[in-house]
Short mmCIF file of C-alpha atoms in Angstrom, two decimals:
data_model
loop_
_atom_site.label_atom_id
_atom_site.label_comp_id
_atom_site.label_asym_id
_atom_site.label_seq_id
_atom_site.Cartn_x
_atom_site.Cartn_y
_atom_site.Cartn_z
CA UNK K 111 0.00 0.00 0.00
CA UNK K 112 1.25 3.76 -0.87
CA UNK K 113 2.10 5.74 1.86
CA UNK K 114 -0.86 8.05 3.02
CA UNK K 115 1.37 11.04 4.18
CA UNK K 116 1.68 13.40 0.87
CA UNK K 117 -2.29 13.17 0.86
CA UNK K 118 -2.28 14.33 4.20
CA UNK K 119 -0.08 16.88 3.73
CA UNK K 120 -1.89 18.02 0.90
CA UNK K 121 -5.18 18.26 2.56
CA UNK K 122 -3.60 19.81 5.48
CA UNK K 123 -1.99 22.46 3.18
CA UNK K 124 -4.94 23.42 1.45
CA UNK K 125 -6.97 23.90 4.40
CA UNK K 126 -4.55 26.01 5.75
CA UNK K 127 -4.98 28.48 3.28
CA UNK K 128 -8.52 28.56 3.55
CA UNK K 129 -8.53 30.20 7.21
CA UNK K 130 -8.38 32.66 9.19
CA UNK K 131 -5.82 31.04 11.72
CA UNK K 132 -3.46 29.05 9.71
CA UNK K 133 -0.73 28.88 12.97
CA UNK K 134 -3.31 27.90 15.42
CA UNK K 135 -2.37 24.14 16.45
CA UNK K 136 -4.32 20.97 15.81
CA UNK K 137 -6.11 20.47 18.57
CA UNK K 138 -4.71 23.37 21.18
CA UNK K 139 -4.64 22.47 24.85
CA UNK K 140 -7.22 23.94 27.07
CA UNK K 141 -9.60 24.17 24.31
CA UNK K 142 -12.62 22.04 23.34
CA UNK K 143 -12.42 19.99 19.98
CA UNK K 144 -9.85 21.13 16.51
CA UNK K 145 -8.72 24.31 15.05
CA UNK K 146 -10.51 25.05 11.74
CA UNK K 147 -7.90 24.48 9.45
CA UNK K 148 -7.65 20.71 11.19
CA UNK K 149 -11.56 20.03 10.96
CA UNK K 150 -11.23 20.58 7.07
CA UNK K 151 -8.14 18.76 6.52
CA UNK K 152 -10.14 15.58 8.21
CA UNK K 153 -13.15 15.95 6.16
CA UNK K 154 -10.79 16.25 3.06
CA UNK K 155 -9.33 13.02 4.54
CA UNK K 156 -12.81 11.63 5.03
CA UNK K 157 -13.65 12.17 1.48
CA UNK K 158 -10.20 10.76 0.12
CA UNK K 159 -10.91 7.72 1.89
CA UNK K 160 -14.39 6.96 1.44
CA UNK K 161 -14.79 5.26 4.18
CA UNK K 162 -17.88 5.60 6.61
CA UNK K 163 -17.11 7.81 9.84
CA UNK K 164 -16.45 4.56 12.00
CA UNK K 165 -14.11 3.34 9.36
CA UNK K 166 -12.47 6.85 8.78
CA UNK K 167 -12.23 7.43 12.79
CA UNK K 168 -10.47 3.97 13.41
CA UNK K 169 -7.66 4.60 10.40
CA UNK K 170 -7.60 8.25 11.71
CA UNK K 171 -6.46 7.02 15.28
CA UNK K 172 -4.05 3.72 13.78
CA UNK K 173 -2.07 6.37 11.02
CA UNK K 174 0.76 7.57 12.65
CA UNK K 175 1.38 9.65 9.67
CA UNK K 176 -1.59 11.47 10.02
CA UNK K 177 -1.14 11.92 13.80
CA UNK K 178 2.44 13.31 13.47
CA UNK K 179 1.28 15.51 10.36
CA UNK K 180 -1.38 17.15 12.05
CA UNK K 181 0.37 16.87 15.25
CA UNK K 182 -2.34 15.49 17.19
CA UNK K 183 -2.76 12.28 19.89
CA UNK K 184 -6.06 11.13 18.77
CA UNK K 185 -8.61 11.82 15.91
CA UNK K 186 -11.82 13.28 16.21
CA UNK K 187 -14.74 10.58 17.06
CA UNK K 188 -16.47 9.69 14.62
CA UNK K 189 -20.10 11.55 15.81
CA UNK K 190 -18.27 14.69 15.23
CA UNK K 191 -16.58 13.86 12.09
CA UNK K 192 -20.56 13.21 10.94
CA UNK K 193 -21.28 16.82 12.41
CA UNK K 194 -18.51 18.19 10.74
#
């Protein structure tokens, strides 16, 4: 299987430039839930995949890739990736 981490990149990079706070991190401490930039670049993820939200949730939380790209400890669950 190809390695995952230039799409992830990718996604991560384009949602970057599609908001307001491009430098705020993942998932910053003391604050509930993602930055922007990090709930688009998982629903561009989502989409590459197409995978349900249980599916996408579960490869989410066993990529390493994605977690050290996006710099993050776990994904989002997959009731909020659906709300998303």
């Amino acid at each position: 299987m190809r390695s995952k981490r230039p799409i992830i990149r990718q996604c991560k990079n384009l949602a970057k430039q599609h908001v307001d706070n491009p430098d705020e991190p993942a998932a910053p401490d003391g604050a509930s839930g993602f930055a922007e930039w990090a709930q688009i670049a998982f629903i561009l993820l989502h989409a590459e995949l197409d995978k349900d939200f249980r599916e996408t949730e579960a490869w989410f939380n066993d990529s390493r890739a994605i977690r050290e790209e996006l710099n993050i400890d776990k994904s989002p669950d997959h009731t909020t990736l659906c709300r998303w």
